Short mmCIF file of C-alpha atoms and ligand atoms in Angstrom, two decimals:
data_model
loop_
_atom_site.label_atom_id
_atom_site.label_comp_id
_atom_site.label_asym_id
_atom_site.label_seq_id
_atom_site.Cartn_x
_atom_site.Cartn_y
_atom_site.Cartn_z
CA MET A 1127 38.78 -8.71 3.69
CA TYR A 1128 37.69 -7.69 7.19
CA ARG A 1129 39.11 -10.69 9.07
CA SER A 1130 42.43 -9.12 10.15
CA ARG A 1131 41.86 -9.91 13.84
CA LEU A 1132 40.64 -13.41 13.14
CA GLY A 1133 42.64 -16.49 12.25
CA ASN A 1134 40.79 -18.90 10.03
CA ASP A 1135 38.48 -18.15 7.13
CA LEU A 1136 34.85 -19.13 7.28
CA SER A 1137 33.91 -22.54 5.94
CA ASP A 1138 31.66 -22.48 2.88
CA ILE A 1139 28.62 -23.46 4.90
CA THR A 1140 29.28 -20.78 7.54
CA LEU A 1141 29.94 -18.16 4.89
CA GLU A 1142 26.64 -18.95 3.23
CA TYR A 1143 24.96 -18.73 6.62
CA VAL A 1144 26.31 -15.28 7.46
CA SER A 1145 26.31 -13.79 3.99
CA SER A 1146 23.60 -11.38 2.88
CA ILE A 1147 25.09 -10.98 -0.57
CA LYS A 1148 22.07 -12.45 -2.38
CA ASP A 1149 19.61 -10.10 -0.67
CA ASP A 1150 21.99 -7.20 -1.23
CA SER A 1151 21.56 -7.08 -5.01
CA GLU A 1152 18.55 -4.83 -4.30
CA ILE A 1153 20.75 -2.20 -2.63
CA ALA A 1154 23.94 -2.44 -4.69
CA LEU A 1155 23.30 0.79 -6.58
CA PHE A 1156 22.41 2.69 -3.41
CA ASP A 1157 25.58 1.42 -1.78
CA ILE A 1158 27.61 2.82 -4.69
CA LEU A 1159 25.80 6.18 -4.61
CA GLY A 1160 26.23 6.44 -0.84
CA SER A 1161 29.93 5.66 -1.20
CA GLN A 1162 30.30 8.31 -3.89
CA ALA A 1163 28.69 11.01 -1.77
CA HIS A 1164 30.85 9.95 1.17
CA VAL A 1165 34.05 10.12 -0.90
CA LEU A 1166 33.13 13.54 -2.31
CA MET A 1167 32.53 14.79 1.22
CA LEU A 1168 35.87 13.35 2.42
CA GLN A 1169 37.60 15.18 -0.41
CA GLU A 1170 35.74 18.45 0.07
CA ASN A 1171 36.71 18.40 3.73
CA LYS A 1172 40.36 17.65 2.86
CA ILE A 1173 40.26 14.28 4.59
CA ILE A 1174 41.42 12.55 1.41
CA SER A 1175 43.19 14.06 -1.61
CA LYS A 1176 41.59 14.89 -4.91
CA ILE A 1177 43.68 12.22 -6.63
CA ASP A 1178 42.51 9.51 -4.23
CA ALA A 1179 38.91 10.65 -4.51
CA LYS A 1180 39.10 10.65 -8.26
CA LYS A 1181 40.45 7.10 -8.40
CA ILE A 1182 37.78 5.83 -6.04
CA LEU A 1183 34.98 7.60 -7.90
CA VAL A 1184 36.16 6.24 -11.25
CA ALA A 1185 36.17 2.74 -9.79
CA LEU A 1186 32.67 3.20 -8.33
CA GLU A 1187 31.38 4.60 -11.64
CA SER A 1188 32.63 1.52 -13.47
CA LEU A 1189 30.98 -0.74 -10.87
CA LYS A 1190 27.61 0.84 -11.69
CA LYS A 1191 27.80 -0.80 -15.10
CA GLU A 1192 29.02 -4.19 -13.90
CA LYS A 1193 27.01 -7.14 -12.76
CA LEU A 1194 28.27 -7.82 -9.26
CA ASP A 1195 29.21 -11.42 -8.52
CA SER A 1196 26.89 -12.70 -5.80
CA SER A 1197 28.90 -15.92 -5.53
CA SER A 1198 31.96 -14.05 -4.25
CA SER A 1199 33.37 -14.83 -0.83
CA ALA A 1200 32.37 -11.40 0.49
CA GLU A 1201 29.97 -11.37 3.43
CA ASP A 1202 27.85 -8.64 1.96
CA ILE A 1203 27.61 -6.00 -0.73
CA HIS A 1204 29.58 -3.49 1.36
CA GLU A 1205 32.58 -5.79 1.56
CA LEU A 1206 32.28 -6.77 -2.09
CA ILE A 1207 32.14 -3.19 -3.36
CA GLU A 1208 35.00 -2.03 -1.17
CA SER A 1209 37.19 -4.94 -2.25
CA LEU A 1210 36.42 -4.27 -5.92
CA VAL A 1211 37.24 -0.58 -5.47
CA ILE A 1212 40.56 -1.49 -3.87
CA LYS A 1213 41.24 -3.86 -6.74
CA LYS A 1214 40.51 -1.17 -9.33
CA ALA A 1215 41.91 1.93 -7.59
CA GLY A 1216 44.73 0.26 -5.67
CA MET A 1217 45.07 0.00 -1.90
CA ALA A 1218 46.78 3.41 -1.61
CA SER A 1219 43.64 5.19 -2.81
CA GLY A 1220 40.83 2.58 -2.64
CA GLY A 1221 41.81 1.70 0.93
CA LYS A 1222 40.69 5.19 1.97
CA MET A 1223 37.06 4.83 0.87
CA HIS A 1224 35.87 3.38 4.18
CA THR A 1225 37.37 6.25 6.22
CA ALA A 1226 34.99 7.57 8.87
CA ARG A 1227 32.09 5.24 8.25
CA SER A 1228 31.02 1.72 9.06
CA ARG A 1229 28.88 -0.95 7.50
CA ASN A 1230 26.40 -0.15 10.26
CA ASP A 1231 25.60 3.34 8.98
CA GLN A 1232 26.06 2.12 5.41
CA VAL A 1233 23.50 -0.67 5.46
CA THR A 1234 20.76 1.41 7.04
CA LEU A 1235 21.52 4.20 4.56
CA ASP A 1236 21.03 1.76 1.69
CA ILE A 1237 17.78 0.42 3.16
CA ARG A 1238 16.45 3.95 3.55
CA MET A 1239 17.30 4.78 -0.07
CA LYS A 1240 15.58 1.61 -1.26
CA ILE A 1241 12.44 2.16 0.82
CA ARG A 1242 12.04 5.81 -0.19
CA ASN A 1243 12.08 4.74 -3.84
CA ASP A 1244 9.56 2.01 -3.14
CA ILE A 1245 7.31 4.46 -1.30
CA ASN A 1246 7.28 6.71 -4.35
CA ILE A 1247 6.43 3.77 -6.59
CA LEU A 1248 3.68 2.63 -4.23
CA CYS A 1249 2.21 6.13 -3.98
CA ASN A 1250 1.92 6.24 -7.77
CA CYS A 1251 0.45 2.73 -7.91
CA LEU A 1252 -2.07 3.64 -5.21
CA LEU A 1253 -3.19 6.73 -7.10
CA ASP A 1254 -3.57 4.67 -10.29
CA THR A 1255 -5.68 2.08 -8.48
CA ILE A 1256 -7.78 4.75 -6.79
CA GLU A 1257 -8.26 6.40 -10.17
CA ALA A 1258 -9.47 3.08 -11.61
CA LEU A 1259 -11.97 2.73 -8.74
CA VAL A 1260 -13.24 6.27 -9.23
CA SER A 1261 -13.53 5.90 -12.99
CA LEU A 1262 -15.52 2.68 -12.59
CA ALA A 1263 -17.64 4.47 -9.98
CA LYS A 1264 -18.37 7.20 -12.54
CA ASN A 1265 -19.93 4.59 -14.82
CA HIS A 1266 -21.98 2.98 -12.07
CA GLN A 1267 -23.71 5.84 -10.32
CA LYS A 1268 -27.06 4.30 -11.27
CA THR A 1269 -26.13 0.64 -10.71
CA ILE A 1270 -28.28 -0.51 -7.82
CA MET A 1271 -26.96 -3.25 -5.56
CA PRO A 1272 -27.70 -4.62 -2.11
CA LEU A 1273 -25.41 -3.42 0.68
CA TYR A 1274 -24.60 -6.07 3.26
CA THR A 1275 -23.98 -6.32 6.95
CA HIS A 1276 -23.25 -9.79 8.36
CA LEU A 1277 -23.34 -10.75 4.66
CA GLN A 1278 -27.13 -10.34 4.90
CA GLN A 1279 -28.83 -7.78 2.71
CA ALA A 1280 -29.08 -4.51 4.64
CA GLN A 1281 -29.97 -1.49 2.49
CA ALA A 1282 -30.27 -0.73 -1.17
CA GLY A 1283 -27.12 0.96 -2.44
CA LEU A 1284 -25.14 1.87 -5.52
CA PHE A 1285 -22.11 0.12 -6.93
CA SER A 1286 -20.37 3.50 -7.25
CA HIS A 1287 -20.75 3.99 -3.50
CA TYR A 1288 -19.16 0.61 -2.85
CA LEU A 1289 -16.21 1.45 -5.12
CA LEU A 1290 -15.74 4.87 -3.54
CA ALA A 1291 -15.60 3.26 -0.10
CA HIS A 1292 -12.55 1.31 -1.19
CA ALA A 1293 -11.08 4.38 -2.88
CA ASP A 1294 -11.27 6.19 0.46
CA ALA A 1295 -9.55 3.31 2.26
CA LEU A 1296 -6.76 3.43 -0.31
CA PHE A 1297 -6.45 7.21 0.16
CA ARG A 1298 -5.70 6.48 3.82
CA ASP A 1299 -3.13 3.90 2.76
CA PHE A 1300 -1.61 6.57 0.55
CA ASP A 1301 -1.46 9.01 3.49
CA ARG A 1302 0.22 6.43 5.72
CA LEU A 1303 2.91 5.68 3.16
CA TYR A 1304 3.35 9.30 2.15
CA ASP A 1305 3.87 10.23 5.81
CA ALA A 1306 6.18 7.29 6.51
CA TYR A 1307 8.54 8.78 3.92
CA LYS A 1308 9.40 11.58 6.36
CA HIS A 1309 10.84 9.10 8.85
CA VAL A 1310 12.60 7.16 6.11
CA ASN A 1311 14.20 10.05 4.27
CA GLU A 1312 16.75 11.02 6.92
CA SER A 1313 20.41 10.20 6.52
CA PRO A 1314 22.25 7.94 8.98
CA LEU A 1315 25.50 8.22 7.02
CA GLY A 1316 28.53 9.26 9.06
CA ALA A 1317 27.16 7.81 12.29
CA GLY A 1318 29.98 5.27 12.12
CA PRO A 1319 29.68 1.95 13.90
CA VAL A 1320 27.63 3.47 16.75
CA GLY A 1321 29.34 6.42 18.44
CA GLY A 1322 30.49 8.68 15.59
CA THR A 1323 34.04 9.51 14.52
CA SER A 1324 37.00 11.74 15.40
CA ILE A 1325 37.53 12.55 11.73
CA PRO A 1326 36.06 15.97 10.79
CA ILE A 1327 33.32 14.78 8.44
CA ASP A 1328 30.28 16.77 7.32
CA ARG A 1329 27.15 14.65 7.69
CA HIS A 1330 24.87 17.42 6.42
CA SER A 1331 26.72 17.57 3.15
CA THR A 1332 26.35 13.83 2.37
CA ALA A 1333 22.68 13.98 3.40
CA LYS A 1334 22.07 16.81 0.96
CA MET A 1335 23.99 15.16 -1.87
CA LEU A 1336 21.88 12.01 -1.49
CA GLY A 1337 18.56 13.86 -1.47
CA PHE A 1338 17.72 13.38 2.21
CA ASP A 1339 15.47 15.91 3.90
CA GLY A 1340 17.42 15.66 7.13
CA ILE A 1341 19.70 13.57 9.31
CA VAL A 1342 19.18 10.90 11.95
CA GLU A 1343 21.22 12.94 14.37
CA ASN A 1344 22.08 10.62 17.25
CA SER A 1345 24.65 8.13 15.97
CA ILE A 1346 23.38 5.38 18.28
CA ASP A 1347 19.84 5.89 17.02
CA ALA A 1348 21.02 6.21 13.40
CA THR A 1349 22.76 2.83 13.38
CA SER A 1350 20.40 0.91 15.67
CA THR A 1351 16.91 1.84 14.69
CA ARG A 1352 14.73 0.02 12.20
CA ASP A 1353 11.51 1.61 13.41
CA PHE A 1354 11.21 3.32 10.03
CA VAL A 1355 11.19 -0.16 8.46
CA ALA A 1356 8.47 -1.35 10.82
CA GLU A 1357 6.41 1.76 10.02
CA TYR A 1358 6.75 1.17 6.29
CA ILE A 1359 5.90 -2.53 6.46
CA ALA A 1360 2.99 -1.89 8.86
CA ALA A 1361 1.53 0.64 6.42
CA ILE A 1362 1.79 -1.95 3.65
CA ALA A 1363 0.31 -4.69 5.83
CA ILE A 1364 -2.73 -2.45 6.38
CA LEU A 1365 -2.87 -1.61 2.67
CA MET A 1366 -2.80 -5.32 1.83
CA THR A 1367 -5.65 -6.07 4.22
CA ASN A 1368 -7.67 -3.47 2.33
CA LEU A 1369 -6.83 -5.10 -1.00
CA SER A 1370 -7.57 -8.50 0.45
CA LYS A 1371 -11.07 -7.40 1.43
CA ILE A 1372 -11.79 -6.23 -2.11
CA ALA A 1373 -10.40 -9.55 -3.34
CA GLU A 1374 -12.74 -11.47 -1.05
CA ASP A 1375 -15.80 -9.51 -2.25
CA PHE A 1376 -14.88 -10.08 -5.88
CA VAL A 1377 -14.26 -13.79 -5.36
CA LEU A 1378 -17.72 -14.10 -3.84
CA TRP A 1379 -19.38 -11.90 -6.43
CA SER A 1380 -17.98 -13.89 -9.32
CA THR A 1381 -19.63 -17.11 -8.12
CA ALA A 1382 -22.58 -18.46 -10.13
CA GLU A 1383 -24.73 -17.83 -7.04
CA PHE A 1384 -23.96 -14.10 -6.93
CA SER A 1385 -22.96 -13.38 -10.55
CA PHE A 1386 -22.55 -9.67 -9.79
CA ILE A 1387 -19.31 -9.43 -11.73
CA GLU A 1388 -17.26 -11.35 -14.24
CA LEU A 1389 -13.49 -11.12 -14.23
CA SER A 1390 -11.84 -10.88 -17.60
CA ASP A 1391 -10.07 -14.05 -18.72
CA GLU A 1392 -6.56 -12.74 -18.15
CA PHE A 1393 -7.27 -12.50 -14.42
CA THR A 1394 -8.59 -16.02 -13.95
CA SER A 1395 -7.18 -19.53 -14.03
CA PRO A 1396 -8.54 -22.75 -15.53
CA SER A 1397 -8.78 -26.10 -13.79
CA SER A 1398 -6.52 -29.00 -14.75
CA VAL A 1399 -9.55 -31.27 -14.86
CA MET A 1400 -12.86 -29.38 -14.97
CA PRO A 1401 -13.10 -27.75 -18.38
CA GLN A 1402 -15.83 -25.29 -17.40
CA LYS A 1403 -13.81 -23.61 -14.64
CA LYS A 1404 -12.83 -19.98 -14.51
CA ASN A 1405 -11.25 -19.61 -11.11
CA PRO A 1406 -10.43 -16.27 -9.43
CA ASP A 1407 -6.94 -17.48 -8.41
CA ILE A 1408 -5.30 -14.08 -8.80
CA LEU A 1409 -7.64 -12.56 -6.20
CA GLU A 1410 -7.19 -15.54 -3.93
CA LEU A 1411 -3.45 -14.95 -4.15
CA THR A 1412 -3.94 -11.36 -3.03
CA ARG A 1413 -5.60 -12.78 0.08
CA GLY A 1414 -2.82 -15.36 0.47
CA LYS A 1415 0.03 -12.91 -0.07
CA THR A 1416 -1.53 -10.54 2.45
CA ALA A 1417 -1.02 -13.26 5.05
CA GLU A 1418 2.62 -13.47 4.01
CA ILE A 1419 3.09 -9.71 4.44
CA ILE A 1420 1.49 -9.77 7.88
CA GLY A 1421 4.06 -12.49 8.58
CA ASN A 1422 6.85 -10.18 7.37
CA LEU A 1423 5.66 -7.45 9.73
CA THR A 1424 5.65 -9.96 12.59
CA ALA A 1425 9.15 -11.13 11.66
CA ILE A 1426 10.46 -7.56 11.63
CA LEU A 1427 8.84 -6.54 14.90
CA SER A 1428 10.03 -9.73 16.58
CA THR A 1429 13.57 -9.09 15.36
CA ILE A 1430 13.78 -5.57 16.71
CA LYS A 1431 11.88 -5.91 19.96
CA GLY A 1432 14.52 -7.89 21.83
CA LEU A 1433 17.65 -6.41 20.33
CA SER A 1434 20.07 -4.62 22.63
CA THR A 1435 20.83 -1.06 21.51
CA GLY A 1436 23.49 -0.85 18.82
CA TYR A 1437 23.74 -2.82 15.58
CA GLY A 1438 23.14 -6.56 15.87
CA ARG A 1439 23.54 -8.94 12.96
CA ASP A 1440 19.94 -10.08 13.47
CA LEU A 1441 19.05 -6.92 11.56
CA GLN A 1442 20.46 -8.43 8.40
CA GLN A 1443 17.55 -10.86 8.30
CA ILE A 1444 14.88 -8.23 7.86
CA LYS A 1445 16.08 -7.14 4.43
CA SER A 1446 14.48 -9.96 2.45
CA SER A 1447 11.17 -9.29 4.24
CA ILE A 1448 11.34 -5.66 3.14
CA TRP A 1449 12.10 -6.42 -0.49
CA SER A 1450 9.38 -9.04 -0.82
CA THR A 1451 6.83 -6.79 0.89
CA SER A 1452 7.56 -3.99 -1.58
CA LYS A 1453 7.48 -6.27 -4.57
CA THR A 1454 4.27 -8.06 -3.65
CA SER A 1455 2.34 -4.92 -2.78
CA ILE A 1456 3.40 -3.11 -5.97
CA SER A 1457 2.30 -6.11 -8.07
CA ALA A 1458 -0.97 -6.46 -6.15
CA LEU A 1459 -1.84 -2.84 -6.91
CA LEU A 1460 -0.87 -3.03 -10.57
CA ILE A 1461 -2.96 -6.17 -11.02
CA LEU A 1462 -5.99 -4.82 -9.18
CA LYS A 1463 -5.93 -1.66 -11.27
CA SER A 1464 -5.95 -3.60 -14.56
CA MET A 1465 -8.59 -5.95 -13.21
CA LEU A 1466 -10.87 -3.04 -12.35
CA LEU A 1467 -10.51 -1.60 -15.82
CA THR A 1468 -11.58 -4.87 -17.48
CA ILE A 1469 -14.20 -6.16 -15.06
CA LYS A 1470 -17.71 -6.91 -16.39
CA VAL A 1471 -20.45 -5.67 -14.08
CA ASN A 1472 -23.76 -7.51 -14.18
CA ASP A 1473 -26.10 -4.58 -13.37
CA LYS A 1474 -29.22 -6.66 -13.93
CA GLN A 1475 -28.21 -9.34 -11.49
CA MET A 1476 -27.31 -6.77 -8.83
CA LYS A 1477 -30.68 -5.08 -9.22
CA LYS A 1478 -32.52 -8.40 -9.17
CA ALA A 1479 -30.85 -9.35 -5.88
CA THR A 1480 -31.85 -6.00 -4.43
CA ASN A 1481 -35.49 -6.42 -5.37
CA SER A 1482 -35.77 -9.95 -4.10
CA SER A 1483 -35.41 -8.83 -0.51
CA TYR A 1484 -37.14 -6.35 1.84
CA LEU A 1485 -34.47 -3.69 1.58
CA ILE A 1486 -36.94 -0.79 1.68
CA ALA A 1487 -38.09 -1.67 5.22
CA LEU A 1488 -35.93 1.03 6.81
CA ASP A 1489 -37.08 3.57 4.20
CA ILE A 1490 -40.70 2.87 5.11
CA ALA A 1491 -39.92 3.31 8.79
CA GLU A 1492 -38.09 6.59 8.07
CA LYS A 1493 -41.01 7.95 6.02
CA LEU A 1494 -43.30 7.32 8.99
CA VAL A 1495 -40.79 9.12 11.21
CA LEU A 1496 -41.25 12.20 9.02
CA LYS A 1497 -44.92 12.07 10.10
CA GLU A 1498 -43.72 12.58 13.67
CA ILE A 1499 -44.15 8.98 14.77
CA PRO A 1500 -41.38 7.77 17.10
CA PHE A 1501 -38.78 5.69 15.27
CA ARG A 1502 -39.18 2.79 17.71
CA THR A 1503 -42.89 2.57 16.72
CA THR A 1504 -42.17 2.86 12.99
CA HIS A 1505 -39.45 0.18 13.29
CA LYS A 1506 -42.05 -2.13 14.84
CA ILE A 1507 -44.60 -1.43 12.09
CA ALA A 1508 -42.08 -2.01 9.28
CA GLY A 1509 -40.89 -5.19 11.03
CA SER A 1510 -44.41 -6.51 11.19
CA LEU A 1511 -44.96 -5.70 7.49
CA VAL A 1512 -41.81 -7.65 6.56
CA GLN A 1513 -42.78 -10.57 8.76
CA GLN A 1514 -46.22 -10.87 7.16
CA ALA A 1515 -44.87 -10.48 3.63
CA HIS A 1516 -42.19 -13.08 4.32
CA ASN A 1517 -44.69 -15.54 5.81
CA SER A 1518 -46.97 -15.30 2.79
CA LYS A 1519 -43.97 -15.19 0.40
CA LYS A 1520 -44.78 -11.90 -1.33
CA SER A 1521 -43.36 -8.45 -1.71
CA LEU A 1522 -44.36 -5.55 0.56
CA ASN A 1523 -46.49 -3.88 -2.10
CA LYS A 1524 -48.65 -7.02 -2.36
CA LEU A 1525 -49.76 -6.84 1.29
CA THR A 1526 -53.53 -6.65 1.77
CA SER A 1527 -55.21 -3.83 3.71
CA ALA A 1528 -55.99 -6.34 6.49
CA GLU A 1529 -52.31 -7.18 6.79
CA ILE A 1530 -51.36 -3.51 6.85
CA LYS A 1531 -53.99 -2.88 9.51
CA LYS A 1532 -52.45 -5.67 11.59
CA SER A 1533 -49.05 -4.01 11.41
CA VAL A 1534 -50.29 -0.83 13.09
CA GLU A 1535 -52.17 -2.64 15.85
CA GLY A 1536 -51.52 -1.09 19.24
CA THR A 1537 -50.32 2.20 17.71
CA LYS A 1538 -52.17 5.36 16.78
CA VAL A 1539 -50.89 5.19 13.19
CA ASN A 1540 -53.43 5.34 10.39
CA PRO A 1541 -53.13 2.22 8.14
CA THR A 1542 -53.89 4.32 5.03
CA THR A 1543 -50.78 6.38 5.72
CA VAL A 1544 -48.76 3.16 5.83
CA SER A 1545 -50.38 1.88 2.67
CA GLU A 1546 -49.61 5.18 0.83
CA ILE A 1547 -45.99 4.99 1.91
CA ILE A 1548 -45.59 1.38 0.74
CA LYS A 1549 -47.05 2.31 -2.64
CA THR A 1550 -44.55 5.12 -3.21
CA THR A 1551 -41.45 3.46 -1.82
CA THR A 1552 -39.10 1.63 -4.18
CA THR A 1553 -35.35 1.08 -4.18
CA ILE A 1554 -35.10 3.98 -6.64
CA SER A 1555 -37.10 6.34 -4.46
CA SER A 1556 -35.04 5.17 -1.51
CA LEU A 1557 -31.82 6.17 -3.26
CA GLN A 1558 -33.34 9.51 -4.29
CA ASP A 1559 -34.31 10.22 -0.70
CA ARG A 1560 -30.97 9.17 0.79
CA ILE A 1561 -29.49 12.63 1.12
CA SER A 1562 -27.26 12.33 4.17
CA PHE A 1563 -23.62 13.31 3.65
CA GLY A 1564 -21.59 10.36 2.35
CA SER A 1565 -24.62 8.12 1.81
CA SER A 1566 -25.61 5.88 -1.08
CA GLY A 1567 -27.97 8.56 -2.39
CA TYR A 1568 -27.74 9.43 -6.10
CA SER A 1569 -26.81 13.06 -5.46
CA GLU A 1570 -23.96 12.13 -3.14
CA GLN A 1571 -22.23 10.03 -5.79
CA LYS A 1572 -21.69 12.99 -8.07
CA ARG A 1573 -20.28 15.14 -5.28
CA MET A 1574 -17.95 12.43 -3.97
CA ILE A 1575 -16.63 11.52 -7.41
CA LYS A 1576 -15.83 15.16 -8.16
CA ASN A 1577 -14.13 15.60 -4.81
CA ARG A 1578 -12.06 12.39 -5.09
CA THR A 1579 -11.00 13.22 -8.65
CA LYS A 1580 -9.56 16.52 -7.45
CA LYS A 1581 -7.88 14.80 -4.52
CA ILE A 1582 -6.14 12.33 -6.86
CA ASN A 1583 -4.75 15.23 -8.90
CA ASP A 1584 -3.51 17.10 -5.82
CA LEU A 1585 -1.78 14.02 -4.45
CA ARG A 1586 -0.20 13.34 -7.83
CA THR A 1587 1.30 16.82 -7.79
CA ASN A 1588 2.79 16.23 -4.33
CA THR A 1589 4.18 12.84 -5.28
CA THR A 1590 5.75 14.16 -8.47
CA LYS A 1591 7.36 17.02 -6.57
CA ARG A 1592 8.87 14.58 -4.12
CA GLU A 1593 10.22 12.40 -6.94
CA ASN A 1594 11.64 15.44 -8.71
CA ASP A 1595 13.40 16.67 -5.58
CA LEU A 1596 15.04 13.29 -5.26
CA SER A 1597 16.10 12.96 -8.89
CA ASN A 1598 17.39 16.56 -8.91
CA ALA A 1599 19.60 15.82 -5.92
CA LEU A 1600 20.95 12.64 -7.50
CA GLU A 1601 21.55 14.42 -10.81
CA ALA A 1602 23.52 17.09 -8.98
CA LEU A 1603 25.56 14.33 -7.31
CA ASP A 1604 26.20 12.80 -10.71
CA GLN A 1605 27.31 16.17 -12.03
CA LYS A 1606 29.70 16.66 -9.10
CA ILE A 1607 31.25 13.27 -9.77
CA SER A 1608 31.61 14.01 -13.49
CA ASN A 1609 33.25 17.35 -12.73
CA LEU A 1610 35.79 15.73 -10.46
CA ILE A 1611 36.72 12.78 -12.60
CA LYS A 1612 36.78 14.43 -16.04
N1 LIG B 236 25.35 -7.37 6.01
C1 LIG B 236 25.05 -6.57 7.17
C2 LIG B 236 23.53 -6.29 7.16
O1 LIG B 236 22.94 -6.52 6.17
C3 LIG B 236 25.79 -5.28 7.12
C4 LIG B 236 26.27 -4.71 8.41
C5 LIG B 236 27.24 -5.58 9.08
N2 LIG B 236 27.84 -4.95 10.18
C6 LIG B 236 28.51 -5.65 11.11
N3 LIG B 236 29.07 -5.00 12.02
N4 LIG B 236 28.58 -6.94 11.05
O2 LIG B 236 22.97 -5.88 8.14
#
């Protein structure tokens, strides 16, 4: 339809090469809505007549219910929809739809409408997953487990504390996406191909009709930029790395060696040959798909970094990366949430692992610090206790008084004090004494759970308000269309 300046048509292979029609199915509805707002604005500003507007809007309404033919010879959804409108409304009216706009402002409008919807979906999914983490944490405030650094046992901790750590990371992912929405929800419509138009359009009116909070003012910026896409995908790439880390822990913890957790059957896969297998494939795929999304971010950044200012067709390529990033991350969150709600936690095994090591060493050192002994000295004493216990393959409370005496050699510390402290220090006492803000201590769990529960509710309220604002705007647009075409 657009090839008036050009002689020959594209060959089939070239058409397939340039066409984005398959990727465009994701934005077809937004393209129709954007066109409807544009046509209403043209009519309200007396740029086209009521009769023409009516015919175009009727045609667009009917297209909403049709399945658009992705095998058509159109280069993209914008061409396809315009040609169908002309077919239905006639050239005299339908031919006026594309007045004072370009595919360049159109395509970025559609992408923005798609991403803002996906952000709202992701925000809800994130809150659901965080809620699942917090609710599991509620049930495991007394479940003792080893905490690791370098994958070596470090301190005694609580499973609730572990879960809340991931909840906090996901809250940050929520913030990043929630904030990215502000840069996404601005309208580029009416920017034209790059430099605006001589026709007296009203860009603020179409922005309002489509539920945008503002406008991308500069028409060059509006049509050229995809930084809002990069911001969105980067936020998801970070989110996915957070999910991937949880996945890695759970894969490890469901091994026979760890046995800290057992995934429910619906989140595992069998082996084609080994009948006993229950593989954590779904979690492994979260790790694998995270790599793919990091790849999408790289593809998008590489596309935009070298592009001269103004629309370039390279930008067409980033659409499939956006859609797949949205889809994968939404699924990953839905799956993780359900997995968390059905996971079996092996409290006994976690506790056993904690007791089999010398995790109270730091607690012993800290108790000596409270007796005004320098930490560096107490660290040395506790280290010597662990070394002797390890060498004679026993726990700290089985050390003899001679061994304890040896540990304080060269210091002024009384060995009876050390012996008293060893006797009264257990993983449980350690968790009772751990009172620092945000620590694994028992009392901190209660406070953090209460605080995070309130935070989830507040963020839900904000998300719902945002969704309502959007659906109210689109309902008002629908009403306007109905009023005009009835
Ligand atoms: N199919 C194109 C895309 O997805 C639409 C814009 C085309 N504009 C142009 N001047 N060729 O980016």
